[in-house]
Amino acid sequence: MQVNPYGEDPVRFVVDLTNAPPTSADELAERAAAAGMALDRPVTDDDLSEVLDFLVRWAEVVDAPTDARRAELLNALLADAAGHPRLTDHADGGWHIHYREDDRSLGGVLRAVAGVGTALHLTGLGMHRLGRCALAECGNAFADFSRAGRQRYCCPLCANRDAVRRHRARREKSRHAGEER
């Protein structure tokens, strides 16, 4: 079975890059390789700039106030990055679909893969499946892959911190209510 290169993995990768942007071309190359992206050519500072610019625009998709605005912003990203779908068997990796031109740099590949992956994520699971962590001091982006589709935090650690904070606040409130009697 062929893994869809436009599925969950690229969305998780772009979330990771958004929350902790790479600071050098070498770091971008390392993280891209670790995420399973094929590096057909050296990663340059131009790739880094292209990816950083894309991440700013992708974060606007995350922060969009309505489904219609989210779709509008994502459509603009897709228009800039994706090409017509085509079958390819490059590097003997098995036949699969590309939504990009074959001669793209890593920056161009990442923009296309993340854009199409995000579109598939939102149309397949729901337009509300991107967000920001509900923990006030965090604010990291997340993509909701949960079964229920009601994720509010970027990770279990933030969810636990907020739950402990709410529990302590309730306990303190009830303690003060008992002292007033």
mmCIF file of C-alpha atoms in Angstrom:
data_model
loop_
_atom_site.group_PDB
_atom_site.id
_atom_site.type_symbol
_atom_site.label_atom_id
_atom_site.label_comp_id
_atom_site.label_asym_id
_atom_site.label_seq_id
_atom_site.Cartn_x
_atom_site.Cartn_y
_atom_site.Cartn_z
ATOM 1 C CA MET A 1 0.000 0.000 0.000
ATOM 2 C CA GLN A 2 1.343 3.432 -0.993
ATOM 3 C CA VAL A 3 1.298 6.157 1.676
ATOM 4 C CA ASN A 4 -0.416 9.328 0.482
ATOM 5 C CA PRO A 5 2.255 12.057 0.495
ATOM 6 C CA TYR A 6 -0.508 14.649 0.801
ATOM 7 C CA GLY A 7 -2.157 13.166 3.877
ATOM 8 C CA GLU A 8 -1.687 13.528 7.604
ATOM 9 C CA ASP A 9 2.122 13.563 7.700
ATOM 10 C CA PRO A 10 2.612 16.812 5.750
ATOM 11 C CA VAL A 11 -0.048 18.532 7.847
ATOM 12 C CA ARG A 12 1.688 17.442 11.037
ATOM 13 C CA PHE A 13 5.005 18.623 9.545
ATOM 14 C CA VAL A 14 3.699 22.087 8.636
ATOM 15 C CA VAL A 15 2.172 22.421 12.120
ATOM 16 C CA ASP A 16 5.569 21.542 13.602
ATOM 17 C CA LEU A 17 7.338 24.064 11.350
ATOM 18 C CA THR A 18 4.772 26.750 12.196
ATOM 19 C CA ASN A 19 5.243 26.264 15.935
ATOM 20 C CA ALA A 20 9.047 26.091 15.716
ATOM 21 C CA PRO A 21 10.234 27.628 12.425
ATOM 22 C CA PRO A 22 13.615 26.475 11.145
ATOM 23 C CA THR A 23 16.429 28.976 11.590
ATOM 24 C CA SER A 24 18.772 27.754 8.867
ATOM 25 C CA ALA A 25 18.725 25.917 5.552
ATOM 26 C CA ASP A 26 20.578 23.022 7.188
ATOM 27 C CA GLU A 27 17.955 22.727 9.927
ATOM 28 C CA LEU A 28 15.187 22.826 7.317
ATOM 29 C CA ALA A 29 16.913 20.056 5.369
ATOM 30 C CA GLU A 30 17.322 17.895 8.495
ATOM 31 C CA ARG A 31 13.714 18.337 9.558
ATOM 32 C CA ALA A 32 12.401 17.736 6.040
ATOM 33 C CA ALA A 33 14.424 14.533 5.730
ATOM 34 C CA ALA A 34 13.259 13.390 9.180
ATOM 35 C CA ALA A 35 9.663 14.036 8.049
ATOM 36 C CA GLY A 36 10.208 11.735 5.070
ATOM 37 C CA MET A 37 10.514 14.339 2.326
ATOM 38 C CA ALA A 38 12.800 13.418 -0.547
ATOM 39 C CA LEU A 39 15.598 15.945 -0.950
ATOM 40 C CA ASP A 40 16.480 15.919 -4.638
ATOM 41 C CA ARG A 41 18.827 18.904 -4.420
ATOM 42 C CA PRO A 42 20.621 20.934 -1.750
ATOM 43 C CA VAL A 43 18.421 23.054 0.483
ATOM 44 C CA THR A 44 19.313 26.729 0.192
ATOM 45 C CA ASP A 45 18.663 29.970 2.021
ATOM 46 C CA ASP A 46 16.132 30.725 -0.727
ATOM 47 C CA ASP A 47 14.248 27.565 0.292
ATOM 48 C CA LEU A 48 14.327 28.696 3.904
ATOM 49 C CA SER A 49 12.943 32.136 2.974
ATOM 50 C CA GLU A 50 10.241 30.565 0.814
ATOM 51 C CA VAL A 51 9.216 28.190 3.602
ATOM 52 C CA LEU A 52 9.202 30.922 6.259
ATOM 53 C CA ASP A 53 7.002 33.119 4.054
ATOM 54 C CA PHE A 54 4.692 30.159 3.438
ATOM 55 C CA LEU A 55 4.435 29.430 7.176
ATOM 56 C CA VAL A 56 3.223 32.979 7.844
ATOM 57 C CA ARG A 57 0.526 32.556 5.200
ATOM 58 C CA TRP A 58 -0.370 29.051 6.428
ATOM 59 C CA ALA A 59 -0.784 30.400 9.980
ATOM 60 C CA GLU A 60 -3.361 32.824 8.572
ATOM 61 C CA VAL A 61 -5.337 29.760 7.431
ATOM 62 C CA VAL A 62 -5.148 28.397 10.990
ATOM 63 C CA ASP A 63 -6.313 31.719 12.440
ATOM 64 C CA ALA A 64 -9.095 32.385 9.915
ATOM 65 C CA PRO A 65 -12.294 33.424 11.710
ATOM 66 C CA THR A 66 -14.708 31.591 9.369
ATOM 67 C CA ASP A 67 -14.738 28.533 7.153
ATOM 68 C CA ALA A 68 -15.194 30.733 4.092
ATOM 69 C CA ARG A 69 -12.155 32.864 4.956
ATOM 70 C CA ARG A 70 -10.121 29.734 5.717
ATOM 71 C CA ALA A 71 -11.036 28.321 2.291
ATOM 72 C CA GLU A 72 -10.211 31.627 0.577
ATOM 73 C CA LEU A 73 -6.757 31.790 2.182
ATOM 74 C CA LEU A 74 -6.018 28.136 1.487
ATOM 75 C CA ASN A 75 -7.167 28.479 -2.123
ATOM 76 C CA ALA A 76 -4.683 31.333 -2.548
ATOM 77 C CA LEU A 77 -1.890 29.120 -1.172
ATOM 78 C CA LEU A 78 -2.896 26.296 -3.496
ATOM 79 C CA ALA A 79 -2.988 28.601 -6.513
ATOM 80 C CA ASP A 80 0.557 29.745 -5.747
ATOM 81 C CA ALA A 81 2.010 26.309 -5.013
ATOM 82 C CA ALA A 82 0.106 23.409 -6.523
ATOM 83 C CA GLY A 83 0.060 22.301 -10.146
ATOM 84 C CA HIS A 84 -2.317 20.101 -12.054
ATOM 85 C CA PRO A 85 -2.427 16.532 -10.728
ATOM 86 C CA ARG A 86 -0.178 14.062 -12.531
ATOM 87 C CA LEU A 87 0.993 10.479 -12.080
ATOM 88 C CA THR A 88 4.692 10.007 -11.437
ATOM 89 C CA ASP A 89 7.125 7.207 -10.619
ATOM 90 C CA HIS A 90 10.211 9.247 -9.800
ATOM 91 C CA ALA A 91 13.081 7.613 -7.946
ATOM 92 C CA ASP A 92 11.411 4.210 -8.383
ATOM 93 C CA GLY A 93 9.163 5.043 -5.431
ATOM 94 C CA GLY A 94 6.039 3.598 -7.011
ATOM 95 C CA TRP A 95 3.334 5.362 -8.929
ATOM 96 C CA HIS A 96 1.648 8.192 -7.081
ATOM 97 C CA ILE A 97 0.023 11.567 -7.696
ATOM 98 C CA HIS A 98 1.918 14.848 -7.610
ATOM 99 C CA TYR A 99 0.144 18.166 -7.281
ATOM 100 C CA ARG A 100 3.267 20.114 -8.217
ATOM 101 C CA GLU A 101 5.748 20.587 -11.004
ATOM 102 C CA ASP A 102 8.588 18.070 -10.955
ATOM 103 C CA ASP A 103 11.450 20.587 -10.932
ATOM 104 C CA ARG A 104 10.496 22.341 -7.684
ATOM 105 C CA SER A 105 12.951 23.196 -4.924
ATOM 106 C CA LEU A 106 12.240 21.979 -1.388
ATOM 107 C CA GLY A 107 10.433 25.228 -0.647
ATOM 108 C CA GLY A 108 8.109 24.717 -3.619
ATOM 109 C CA VAL A 109 7.571 21.038 -2.821
ATOM 110 C CA LEU A 110 6.763 21.804 0.799
ATOM 111 C CA ARG A 111 4.292 24.530 -0.176
ATOM 112 C CA ALA A 112 2.468 22.182 -2.563
ATOM 113 C CA VAL A 113 2.477 19.158 -0.262
ATOM 114 C CA ALA A 114 1.400 21.154 2.805
ATOM 115 C CA GLY A 115 -1.237 23.072 0.873
ATOM 116 C CA VAL A 116 -2.834 20.016 -0.705
ATOM 117 C CA GLY A 117 -2.483 18.054 2.548
ATOM 118 C CA THR A 118 -4.226 20.824 4.453
ATOM 119 C CA ALA A 119 -7.010 20.993 1.870
ATOM 120 C CA LEU A 120 -7.536 17.223 2.114
ATOM 121 C CA HIS A 121 -7.466 17.421 5.918
ATOM 122 C CA LEU A 122 -10.075 20.177 6.096
ATOM 123 C CA THR A 123 -12.391 18.800 3.424
ATOM 124 C CA GLY A 124 -12.096 15.240 4.741
ATOM 125 C CA LEU A 125 -12.436 15.882 8.463
ATOM 126 C CA GLY A 126 -14.015 19.320 8.728
ATOM 127 C CA MET A 127 -13.102 22.937 8.102
ATOM 128 C CA HIS A 128 -12.793 23.513 11.862
ATOM 129 C CA ARG A 129 -9.925 21.014 12.218
ATOM 130 C CA LEU A 130 -7.160 23.629 12.560
ATOM 131 C CA GLY A 131 -6.733 25.842 15.593
ATOM 132 C CA ARG A 132 -4.622 27.393 18.294
ATOM 133 C CA CYS A 133 -3.982 25.878 21.704
ATOM 134 C CA ALA A 134 -6.556 26.990 24.298
ATOM 135 C CA LEU A 135 -3.867 27.310 26.986
ATOM 136 C CA ALA A 136 -3.449 31.082 27.221
ATOM 137 C CA GLU A 137 0.335 31.093 27.453
ATOM 138 C CA CYS A 138 0.843 28.568 24.641
ATOM 139 C CA GLY A 139 -0.939 29.539 21.439
ATOM 140 C CA ASN A 140 0.688 26.836 19.293
ATOM 141 C CA ALA A 141 -1.107 25.803 16.134
ATOM 142 C CA PHE A 142 -2.561 22.307 15.872
ATOM 143 C CA ALA A 143 -4.360 20.129 13.356
ATOM 144 C CA ASP A 144 -7.164 18.116 14.880
ATOM 145 C CA PHE A 145 -6.943 14.459 13.851
ATOM 146 C CA SER A 146 -9.051 13.268 16.779
ATOM 147 C CA ARG A 147 -12.043 11.024 16.238
ATOM 148 C CA ALA A 148 -14.474 13.467 17.871
ATOM 149 C CA GLY A 149 -13.097 16.598 16.215
ATOM 150 C CA ARG A 150 -13.180 18.729 19.354
ATOM 151 C CA GLN A 151 -9.488 19.221 20.068
ATOM 152 C CA ARG A 152 -8.738 22.427 21.988
ATOM 153 C CA TYR A 153 -5.097 22.000 22.941
ATOM 154 C CA CYS A 154 -1.933 21.416 20.926
ATOM 155 C CA CYS A 155 -0.825 18.522 23.136
ATOM 156 C CA PRO A 156 -1.815 16.531 26.225
ATOM 157 C CA LEU A 157 0.649 18.505 28.371
ATOM 158 C CA CYS A 158 -1.178 21.784 27.687
ATOM 159 C CA ALA A 159 -4.564 20.121 28.255
ATOM 160 C CA ASN A 160 -3.347 18.756 31.597
ATOM 161 C CA ARG A 161 -1.885 22.102 32.679
ATOM 162 C CA ASP A 162 -5.165 23.836 31.953
ATOM 163 C CA ALA A 163 -7.182 21.123 33.739
ATOM 164 C CA VAL A 164 -4.971 21.424 36.838
ATOM 165 C CA ARG A 165 -5.329 25.212 36.728
ATOM 166 C CA ARG A 166 -9.140 24.971 36.518
ATOM 167 C CA HIS A 167 -9.219 22.387 39.328
ATOM 168 C CA ARG A 168 -7.089 24.574 41.613
ATOM 169 C CA ALA A 169 -9.238 27.616 40.836
ATOM 170 C CA ARG A 170 -12.433 25.705 41.729
ATOM 171 C CA ARG A 171 -10.838 24.371 44.908
ATOM 172 C CA GLU A 172 -9.681 27.852 45.909
ATOM 173 C CA LYS A 173 -13.105 29.308 45.147
ATOM 174 C CA SER A 174 -14.878 26.686 47.264
ATOM 175 C CA ARG A 175 -12.332 27.172 50.066
ATOM 176 C CA HIS A 176 -13.057 30.913 50.085
ATOM 177 C CA ALA A 177 -16.808 30.249 49.959
ATOM 178 C CA GLY A 178 -16.446 28.073 53.069
ATOM 179 C CA GLU A 179 -14.571 30.815 54.943
ATOM 180 C CA GLU A 180 -17.348 33.348 54.262
ATOM 181 C CA ARG A 181 -19.965 31.283 56.099
#
